[in-house]
Coordinates of C-alpha atoms in Angstrom, one line a residue:
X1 CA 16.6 -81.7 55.0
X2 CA 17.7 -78.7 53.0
X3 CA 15.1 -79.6 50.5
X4 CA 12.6 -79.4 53.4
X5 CA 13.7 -76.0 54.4
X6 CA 13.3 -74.5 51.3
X7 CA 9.9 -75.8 50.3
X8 CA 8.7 -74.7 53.7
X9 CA 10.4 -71.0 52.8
X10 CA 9.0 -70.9 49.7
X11 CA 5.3 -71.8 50.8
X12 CA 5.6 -69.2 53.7
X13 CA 6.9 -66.4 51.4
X14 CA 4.5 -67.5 48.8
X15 CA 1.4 -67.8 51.2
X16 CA 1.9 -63.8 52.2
X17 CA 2.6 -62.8 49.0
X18 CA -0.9 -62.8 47.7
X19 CA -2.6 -61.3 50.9
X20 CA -3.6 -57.8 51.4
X21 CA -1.6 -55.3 52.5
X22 CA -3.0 -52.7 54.8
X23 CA -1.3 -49.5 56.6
X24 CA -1.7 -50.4 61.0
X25 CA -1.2 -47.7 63.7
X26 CA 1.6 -48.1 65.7
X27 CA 0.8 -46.1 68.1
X28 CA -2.1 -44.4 70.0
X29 CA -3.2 -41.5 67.8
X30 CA -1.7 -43.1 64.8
X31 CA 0.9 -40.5 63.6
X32 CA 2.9 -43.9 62.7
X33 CA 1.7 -46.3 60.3
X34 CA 3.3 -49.5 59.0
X35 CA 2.5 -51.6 56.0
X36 CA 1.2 -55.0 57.1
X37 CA -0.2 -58.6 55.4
X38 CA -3.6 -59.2 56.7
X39 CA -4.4 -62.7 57.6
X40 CA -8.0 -63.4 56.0
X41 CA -9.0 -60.0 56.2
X42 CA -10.5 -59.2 52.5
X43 CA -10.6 -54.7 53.1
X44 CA -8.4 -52.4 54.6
X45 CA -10.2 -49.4 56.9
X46 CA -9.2 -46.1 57.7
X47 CA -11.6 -44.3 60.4
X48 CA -11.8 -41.4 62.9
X49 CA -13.9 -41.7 65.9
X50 CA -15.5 -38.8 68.1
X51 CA -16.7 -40.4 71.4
X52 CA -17.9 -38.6 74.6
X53 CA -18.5 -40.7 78.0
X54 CA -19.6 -39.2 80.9
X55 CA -18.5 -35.7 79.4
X56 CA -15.3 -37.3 78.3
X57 CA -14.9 -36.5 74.7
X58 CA -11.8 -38.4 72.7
X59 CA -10.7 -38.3 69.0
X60 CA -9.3 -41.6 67.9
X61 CA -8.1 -42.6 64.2
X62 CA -7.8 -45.9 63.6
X63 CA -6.0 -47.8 60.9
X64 CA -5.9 -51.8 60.0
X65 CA -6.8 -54.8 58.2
X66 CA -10.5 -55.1 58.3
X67 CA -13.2 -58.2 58.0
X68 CA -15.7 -57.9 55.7
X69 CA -18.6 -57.5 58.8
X70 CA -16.9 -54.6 59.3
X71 CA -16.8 -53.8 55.9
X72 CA -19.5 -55.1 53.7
X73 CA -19.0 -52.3 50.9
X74 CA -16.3 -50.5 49.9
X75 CA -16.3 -46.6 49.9
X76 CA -16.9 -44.7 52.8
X77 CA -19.4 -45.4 56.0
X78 CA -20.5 -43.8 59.3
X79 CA -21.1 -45.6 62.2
X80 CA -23.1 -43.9 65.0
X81 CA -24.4 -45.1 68.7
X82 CA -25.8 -43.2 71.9
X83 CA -26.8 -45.1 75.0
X84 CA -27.3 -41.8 77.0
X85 CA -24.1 -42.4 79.1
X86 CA -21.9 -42.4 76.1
X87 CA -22.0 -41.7 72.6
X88 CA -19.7 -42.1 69.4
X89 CA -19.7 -41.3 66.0
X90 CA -17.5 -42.9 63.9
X91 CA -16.2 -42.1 60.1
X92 CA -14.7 -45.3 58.3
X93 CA -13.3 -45.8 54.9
X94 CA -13.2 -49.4 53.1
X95 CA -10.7 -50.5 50.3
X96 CA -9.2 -53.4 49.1
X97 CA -5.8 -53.0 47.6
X98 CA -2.7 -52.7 49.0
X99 CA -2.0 -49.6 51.6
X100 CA -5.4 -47.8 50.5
X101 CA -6.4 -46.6 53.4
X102 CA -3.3 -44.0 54.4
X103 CA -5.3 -40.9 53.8
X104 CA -6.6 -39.5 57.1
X105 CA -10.5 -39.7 57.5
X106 CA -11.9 -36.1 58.9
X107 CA -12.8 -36.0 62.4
X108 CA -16.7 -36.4 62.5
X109 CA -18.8 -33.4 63.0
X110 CA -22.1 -33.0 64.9
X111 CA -25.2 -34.5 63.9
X112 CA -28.7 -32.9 63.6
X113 CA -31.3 -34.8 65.7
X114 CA -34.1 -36.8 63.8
X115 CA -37.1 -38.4 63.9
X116 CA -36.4 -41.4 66.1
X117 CA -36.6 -41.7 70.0
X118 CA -35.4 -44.8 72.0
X119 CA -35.0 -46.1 75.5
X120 CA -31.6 -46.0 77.6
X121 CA -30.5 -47.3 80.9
X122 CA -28.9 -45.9 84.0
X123 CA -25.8 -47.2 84.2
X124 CA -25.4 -48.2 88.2
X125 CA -29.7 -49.0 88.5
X126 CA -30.2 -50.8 84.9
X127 CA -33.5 -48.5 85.2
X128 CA -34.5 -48.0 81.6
X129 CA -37.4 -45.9 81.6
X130 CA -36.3 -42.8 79.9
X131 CA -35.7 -41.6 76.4
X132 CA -33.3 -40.3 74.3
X133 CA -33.6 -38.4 71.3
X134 CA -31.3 -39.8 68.1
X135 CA -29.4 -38.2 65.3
X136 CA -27.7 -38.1 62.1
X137 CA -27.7 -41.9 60.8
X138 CA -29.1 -43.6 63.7
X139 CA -32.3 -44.9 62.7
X140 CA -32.2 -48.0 65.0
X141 CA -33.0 -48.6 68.8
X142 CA -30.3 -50.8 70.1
X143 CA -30.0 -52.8 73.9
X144 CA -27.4 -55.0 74.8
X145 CA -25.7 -56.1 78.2
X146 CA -22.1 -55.7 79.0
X147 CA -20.3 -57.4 81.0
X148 CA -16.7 -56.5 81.9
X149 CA -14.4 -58.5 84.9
X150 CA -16.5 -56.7 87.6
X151 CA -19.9 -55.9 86.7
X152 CA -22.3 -56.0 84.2
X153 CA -25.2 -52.8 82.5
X154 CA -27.3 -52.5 80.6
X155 CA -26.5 -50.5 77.0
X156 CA -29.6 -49.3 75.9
X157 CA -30.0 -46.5 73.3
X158 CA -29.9 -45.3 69.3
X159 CA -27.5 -46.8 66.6
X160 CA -27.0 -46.8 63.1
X161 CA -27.7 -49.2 61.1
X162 CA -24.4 -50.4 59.9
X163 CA -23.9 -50.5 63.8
X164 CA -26.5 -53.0 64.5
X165 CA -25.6 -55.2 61.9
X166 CA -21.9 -55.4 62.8
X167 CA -23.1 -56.9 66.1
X168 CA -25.8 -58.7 65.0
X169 CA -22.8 -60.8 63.1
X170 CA -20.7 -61.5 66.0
X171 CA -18.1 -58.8 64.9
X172 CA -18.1 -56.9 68.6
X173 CA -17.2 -60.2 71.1
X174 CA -13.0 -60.1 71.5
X175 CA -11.9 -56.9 72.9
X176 CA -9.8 -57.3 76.4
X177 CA -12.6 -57.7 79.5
X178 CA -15.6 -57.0 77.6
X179 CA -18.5 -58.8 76.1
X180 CA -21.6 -58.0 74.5
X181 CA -24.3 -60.1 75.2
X182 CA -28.3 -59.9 73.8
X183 CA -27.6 -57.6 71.3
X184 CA -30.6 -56.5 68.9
X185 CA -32.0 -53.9 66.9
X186 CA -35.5 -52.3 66.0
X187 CA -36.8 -49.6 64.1
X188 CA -39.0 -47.3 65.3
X189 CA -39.5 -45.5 68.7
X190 CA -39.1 -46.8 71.9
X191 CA -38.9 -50.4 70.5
X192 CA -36.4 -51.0 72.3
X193 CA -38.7 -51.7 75.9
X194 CA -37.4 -54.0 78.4
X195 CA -39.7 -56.9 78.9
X196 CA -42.0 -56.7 81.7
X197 CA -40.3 -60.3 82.6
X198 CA -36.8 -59.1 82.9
X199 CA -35.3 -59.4 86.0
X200 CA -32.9 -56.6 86.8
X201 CA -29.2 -57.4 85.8
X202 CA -27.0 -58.2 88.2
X203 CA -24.4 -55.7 89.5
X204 CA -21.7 -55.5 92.0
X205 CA -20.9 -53.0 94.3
X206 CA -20.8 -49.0 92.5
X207 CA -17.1 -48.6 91.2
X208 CA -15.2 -45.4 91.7
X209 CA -15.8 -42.7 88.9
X210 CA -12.5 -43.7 87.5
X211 CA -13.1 -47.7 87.4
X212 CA -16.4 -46.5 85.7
X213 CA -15.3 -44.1 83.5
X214 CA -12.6 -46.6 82.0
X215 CA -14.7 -49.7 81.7
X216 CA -17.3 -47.6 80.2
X217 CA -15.1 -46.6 77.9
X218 CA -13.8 -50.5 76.8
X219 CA -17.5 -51.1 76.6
X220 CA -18.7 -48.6 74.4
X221 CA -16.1 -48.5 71.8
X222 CA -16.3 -52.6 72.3
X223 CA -20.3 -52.0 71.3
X224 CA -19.1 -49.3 68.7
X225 CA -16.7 -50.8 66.5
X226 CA -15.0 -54.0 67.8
X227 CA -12.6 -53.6 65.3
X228 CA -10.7 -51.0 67.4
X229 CA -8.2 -52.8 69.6
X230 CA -7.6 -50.1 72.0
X231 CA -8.2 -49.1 75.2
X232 CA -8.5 -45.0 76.5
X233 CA -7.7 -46.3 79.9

């Protein structure tokens, strides 16, 4: 029996021993940091986020073990989406050795607009007639539906690429009460058009400015790096 016990010590200590070690916030604006194994995570990620919803801007930074979706390159990255109702821009750094990523990551600053114009939705009528313009990095039209506990909207609007291709691999589908659904990408204007065969997605009754302004805020940080376990609520 003590023979048993040992081997099984030595195979647990020896089967964290080799994985990476990455600094985690502890807490909400991540003064805190602690050291910690990451399971099969292969890159560690250090990241700032500017967001605005509704005309509620946050700052976020954001520390942790990170897959390699989220980080298909090492060195730095910036991850950028607008679906008219809310926007974020997000600043990420990828590494891969032990505790690389405990220098903070600027805030991100504003973004010039360019070239590219796509569709977005109203959030209560899933009416997604009119246009927004993009900026910075976003050089992609993205639409996707969301679906939280209560209701579901469509998330129409610009995106980096980066962005699109961290949902295109399944990378934003497990943060608490929201999914993404139908997510896909396109490059140039207004590609993103709603097929004259969609029927309009199905809502519940309009929830209060606060029950909208939270799950808004799960959804588009869940759209915008599903990485980030955290709510704003």
């Amino acid at each position: 029996m003590k023979l048993i016990l040992s081997l099984t010590l030595l195979w647990a200590l020896s089967s964290t021993a080799g994985a990476l070690q990455c600094q985690t916030c502890i807490n909400q604006n991540c003064s805190s940091t602690v050291p910690q194994p990451c399971s099969s995570e292969t890159a560690c990620i250090a990241a700032s986020i500017q967001a605005n919803v509704s005309g509620f801007s946050t700052q976020q930074i954001f520390k942790a073990c990170a897959p390699s979706s989220l980080c298909p390159a090492l060195g730095p990255q910036t991850f950028s989406g607008n679906v008219g109702f809310a926007n974020a821009l997000v600043y990420a750094n990828c590494c891969n050795t032990d505790n690389c990523n405990m220098n903070i990551i600027p805030i991100p600053v504003a973004q010039t607009n360019n070239s590219l114009k796509c569709y977005t939705c109203d959030l209560f009528t899933s009416n997604c007639n009119s246009s927004i313009q993009c900026k910075g990095v976003e050089n992609s039209c993205i639409q996707a539906t969301l679906t939280t506990l209560s209701s579901t909207f469509l998330a129409f609007g610009c995106a980096s690429t980066n962005l699109c291709a961290a949902a295109s691999l399944g990378n934003l589908t497990s943060i608490e009460s929201v999914n993404a659904t139908g997510v896909s990408c396109c490059g140039t204007s207004l590609c993103n058009t709603v097929k004259t065969n969609t029927t309009s997605v199905p809502t519940t009754a309009a929830p209060t400015t606060s029950e909208a302004g939270c799950r808004i805020r799960l959804g588009m940080i869940h759209l915008l790096l599903g990485l980030l376990v955290f709510t704003l609520c």
